[in-house]
Short mmCIF file of C-alpha atoms in Angstrom, two decimals:
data_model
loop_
_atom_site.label_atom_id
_atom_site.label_comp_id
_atom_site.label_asym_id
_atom_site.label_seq_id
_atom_site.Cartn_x
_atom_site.Cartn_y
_atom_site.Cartn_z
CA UNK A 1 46.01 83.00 90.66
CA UNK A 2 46.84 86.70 91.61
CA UNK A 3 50.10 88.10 91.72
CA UNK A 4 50.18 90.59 94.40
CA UNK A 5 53.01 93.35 94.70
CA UNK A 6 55.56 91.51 96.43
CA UNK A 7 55.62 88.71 93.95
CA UNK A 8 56.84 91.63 91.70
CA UNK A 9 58.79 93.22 93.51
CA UNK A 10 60.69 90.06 94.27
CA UNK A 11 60.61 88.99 90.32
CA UNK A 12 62.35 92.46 89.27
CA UNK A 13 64.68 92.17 91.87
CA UNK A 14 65.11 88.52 91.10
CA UNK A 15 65.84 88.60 87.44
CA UNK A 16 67.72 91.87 86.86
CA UNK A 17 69.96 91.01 89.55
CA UNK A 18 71.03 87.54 87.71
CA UNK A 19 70.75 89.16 84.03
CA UNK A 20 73.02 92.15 85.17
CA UNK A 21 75.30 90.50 87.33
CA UNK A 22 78.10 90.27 84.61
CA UNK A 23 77.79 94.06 84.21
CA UNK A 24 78.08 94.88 88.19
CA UNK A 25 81.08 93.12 87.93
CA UNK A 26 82.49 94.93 84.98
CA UNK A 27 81.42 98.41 86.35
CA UNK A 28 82.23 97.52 89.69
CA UNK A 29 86.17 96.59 88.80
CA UNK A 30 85.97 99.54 85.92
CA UNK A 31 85.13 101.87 88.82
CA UNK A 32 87.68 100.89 90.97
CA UNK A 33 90.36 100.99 88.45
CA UNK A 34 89.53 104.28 87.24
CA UNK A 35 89.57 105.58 90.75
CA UNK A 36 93.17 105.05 91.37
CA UNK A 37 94.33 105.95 87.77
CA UNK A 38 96.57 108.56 89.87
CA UNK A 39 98.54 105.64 91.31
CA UNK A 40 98.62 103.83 88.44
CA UNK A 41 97.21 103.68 84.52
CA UNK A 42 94.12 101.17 85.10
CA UNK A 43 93.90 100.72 81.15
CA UNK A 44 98.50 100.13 80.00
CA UNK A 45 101.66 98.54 81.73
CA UNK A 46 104.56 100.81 81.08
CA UNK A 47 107.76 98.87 80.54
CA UNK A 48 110.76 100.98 80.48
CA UNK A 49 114.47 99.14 79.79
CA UNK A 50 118.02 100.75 79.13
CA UNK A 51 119.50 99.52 75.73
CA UNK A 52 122.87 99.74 74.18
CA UNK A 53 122.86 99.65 70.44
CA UNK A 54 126.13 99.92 67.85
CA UNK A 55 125.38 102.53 65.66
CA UNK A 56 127.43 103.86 62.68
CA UNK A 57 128.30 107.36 62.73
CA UNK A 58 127.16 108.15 59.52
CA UNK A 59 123.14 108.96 60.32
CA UNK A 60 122.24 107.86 56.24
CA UNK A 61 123.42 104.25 56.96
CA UNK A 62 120.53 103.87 59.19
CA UNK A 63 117.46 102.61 57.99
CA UNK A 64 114.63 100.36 58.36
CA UNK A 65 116.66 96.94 58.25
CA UNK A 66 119.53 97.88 60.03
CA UNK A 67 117.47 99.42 62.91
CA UNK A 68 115.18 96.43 63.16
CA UNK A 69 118.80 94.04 63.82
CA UNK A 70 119.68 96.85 66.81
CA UNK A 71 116.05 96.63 68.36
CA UNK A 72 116.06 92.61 67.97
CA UNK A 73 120.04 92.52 69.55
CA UNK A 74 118.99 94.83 72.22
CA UNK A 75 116.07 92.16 72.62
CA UNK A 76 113.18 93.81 71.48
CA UNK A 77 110.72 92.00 70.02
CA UNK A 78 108.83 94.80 68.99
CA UNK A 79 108.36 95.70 65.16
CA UNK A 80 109.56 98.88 63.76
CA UNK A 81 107.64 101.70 61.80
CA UNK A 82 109.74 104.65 61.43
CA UNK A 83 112.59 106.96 62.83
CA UNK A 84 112.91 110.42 63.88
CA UNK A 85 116.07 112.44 64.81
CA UNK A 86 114.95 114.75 68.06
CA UNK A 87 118.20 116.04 68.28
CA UNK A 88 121.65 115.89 66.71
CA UNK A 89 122.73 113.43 69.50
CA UNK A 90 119.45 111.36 69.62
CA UNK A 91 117.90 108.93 67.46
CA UNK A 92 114.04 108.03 68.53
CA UNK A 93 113.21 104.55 66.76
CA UNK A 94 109.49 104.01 66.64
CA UNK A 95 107.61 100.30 67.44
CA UNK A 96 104.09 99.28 66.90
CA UNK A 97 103.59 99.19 71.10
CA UNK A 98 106.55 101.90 72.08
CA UNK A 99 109.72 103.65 71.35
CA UNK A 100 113.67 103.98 71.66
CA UNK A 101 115.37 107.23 72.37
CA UNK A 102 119.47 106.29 72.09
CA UNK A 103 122.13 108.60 72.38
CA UNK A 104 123.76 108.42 69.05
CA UNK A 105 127.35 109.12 70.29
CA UNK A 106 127.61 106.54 73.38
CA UNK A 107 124.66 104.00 72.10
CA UNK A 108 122.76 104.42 75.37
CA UNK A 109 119.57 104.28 75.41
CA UNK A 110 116.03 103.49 77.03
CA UNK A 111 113.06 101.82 75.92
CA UNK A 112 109.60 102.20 76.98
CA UNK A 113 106.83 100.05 75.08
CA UNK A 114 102.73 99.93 76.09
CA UNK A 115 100.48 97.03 77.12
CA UNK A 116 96.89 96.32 77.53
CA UNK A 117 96.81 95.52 81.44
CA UNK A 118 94.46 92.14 80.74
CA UNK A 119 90.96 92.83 81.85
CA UNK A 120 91.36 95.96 83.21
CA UNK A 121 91.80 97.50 79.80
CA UNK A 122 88.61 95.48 78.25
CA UNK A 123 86.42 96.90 81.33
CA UNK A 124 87.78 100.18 80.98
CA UNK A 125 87.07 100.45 77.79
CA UNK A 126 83.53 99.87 78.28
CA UNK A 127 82.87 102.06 81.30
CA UNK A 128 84.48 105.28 79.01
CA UNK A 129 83.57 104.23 75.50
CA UNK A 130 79.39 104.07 75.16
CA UNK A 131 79.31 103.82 71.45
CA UNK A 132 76.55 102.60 69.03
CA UNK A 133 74.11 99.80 71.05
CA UNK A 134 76.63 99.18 74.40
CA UNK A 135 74.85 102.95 75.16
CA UNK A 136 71.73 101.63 74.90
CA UNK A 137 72.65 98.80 76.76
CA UNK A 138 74.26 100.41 79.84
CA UNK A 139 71.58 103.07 79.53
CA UNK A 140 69.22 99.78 80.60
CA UNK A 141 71.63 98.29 82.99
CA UNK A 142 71.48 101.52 84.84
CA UNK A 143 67.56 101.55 85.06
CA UNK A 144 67.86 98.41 85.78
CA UNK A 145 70.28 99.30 88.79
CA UNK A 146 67.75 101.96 89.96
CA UNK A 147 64.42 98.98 89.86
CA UNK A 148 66.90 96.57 91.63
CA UNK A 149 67.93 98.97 94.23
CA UNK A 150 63.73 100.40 94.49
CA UNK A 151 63.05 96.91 94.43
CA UNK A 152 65.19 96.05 97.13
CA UNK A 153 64.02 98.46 99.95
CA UNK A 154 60.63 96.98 99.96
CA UNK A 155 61.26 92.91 100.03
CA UNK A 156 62.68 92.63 103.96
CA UNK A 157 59.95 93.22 105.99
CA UNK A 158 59.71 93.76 110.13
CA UNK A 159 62.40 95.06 111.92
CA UNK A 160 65.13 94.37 108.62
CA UNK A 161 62.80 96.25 106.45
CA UNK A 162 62.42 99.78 104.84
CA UNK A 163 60.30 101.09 107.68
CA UNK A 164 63.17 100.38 110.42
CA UNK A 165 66.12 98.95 109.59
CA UNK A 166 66.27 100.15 105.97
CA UNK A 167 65.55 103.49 106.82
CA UNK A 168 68.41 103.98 108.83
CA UNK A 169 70.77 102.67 106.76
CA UNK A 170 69.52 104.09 103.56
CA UNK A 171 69.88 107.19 105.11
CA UNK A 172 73.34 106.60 106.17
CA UNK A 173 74.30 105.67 102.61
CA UNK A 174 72.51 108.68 101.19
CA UNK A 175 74.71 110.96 103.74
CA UNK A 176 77.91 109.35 102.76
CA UNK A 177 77.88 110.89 99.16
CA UNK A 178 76.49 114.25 100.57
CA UNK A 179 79.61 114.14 103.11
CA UNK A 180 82.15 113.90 99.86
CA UNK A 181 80.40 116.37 97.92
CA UNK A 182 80.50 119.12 101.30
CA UNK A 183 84.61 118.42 101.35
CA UNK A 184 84.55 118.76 97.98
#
């Protein structure tokens, strides 16, 4: 039996559509994220929260232990790796996901710690980082992209295919980008 062109066509567009479908998706929600990162970090949640912590005046009483009890009373959870003094008024206490900056006279203070925003951070991280094999890999999901989208234009046929219907719309889509790049 003879496979003709369409059959092809059709298989292509078929099978790289259901094997990449994962990746659209990933790209697709990657892309948007990263589009916006001016309103808002796609990849980290900020969390900021004013403190109060009792402090002794003397600056050599304060070490590791005592400034892990004044993060965990202030209710922060966080663990603590080192301390810095900015300033003669300011103590800046270091955590493995953020910091504290507290005014050493009045014990005011603010904390502001880092978190993975769930997914968006794991398909971020792909988009930005091709490393090692994932290049190769989204090296073939992208000719794979360009065969789906070749494939595509040529399996509606009539008046919803390439010669009519197609046409005009791929040439709408095509003038789109060209529009942004002119304003640009």
């Amino acid at each position: 039996m003879r496979r003709g062109f369409r059959y092809w066509l059709l298989t292509i567009h078929r099978d790289c559509g259901y094997f990449f479908a994962g990746m659209v998706i990933v790209f697709a929600l990657s892309g948007v994220a990263l589009n916006h990162r001016d309103d808002w970090n796609p990849s980290f949640m900020v969390e900021r929260r004013e403190i109060q912590a009792d402090l002794p005046q003397d600056r050599s009483e304060l070490d590791r232990e005592l400034l892990q009890a004044v993060l965990a009373e202030a209710g922060i959870d966080d663990r603590y790796r080192t301390h810095d003094f900015p300033s003669a008024a300011k103590l800046k206490v270091f955590t493995e996901a953020g910091s504290a900056l507290i005014n050493l006279r009045t014990g005011e203070g603010e904390y502001e710690a880092l978190r993975r925003r769930p997914v968006f951070y794991q398909v971020n991280f792909l988009h930005l980082n091709p490393r090692g094999w994932w290049k190769y890999y989204s090296d073939l999901f992208s000719l794979a992209l360009i065969a789906v989208t070749l494939s595509g234009l040529f399996l509606a046929r009539g008046r919803f295919g390439f010669r009519w219907r197609g046409a005009i719309l791929g040439l709408l889509g095509l003038v789109a980008p060209l529009v942004f790049l002119g304003m640009g």
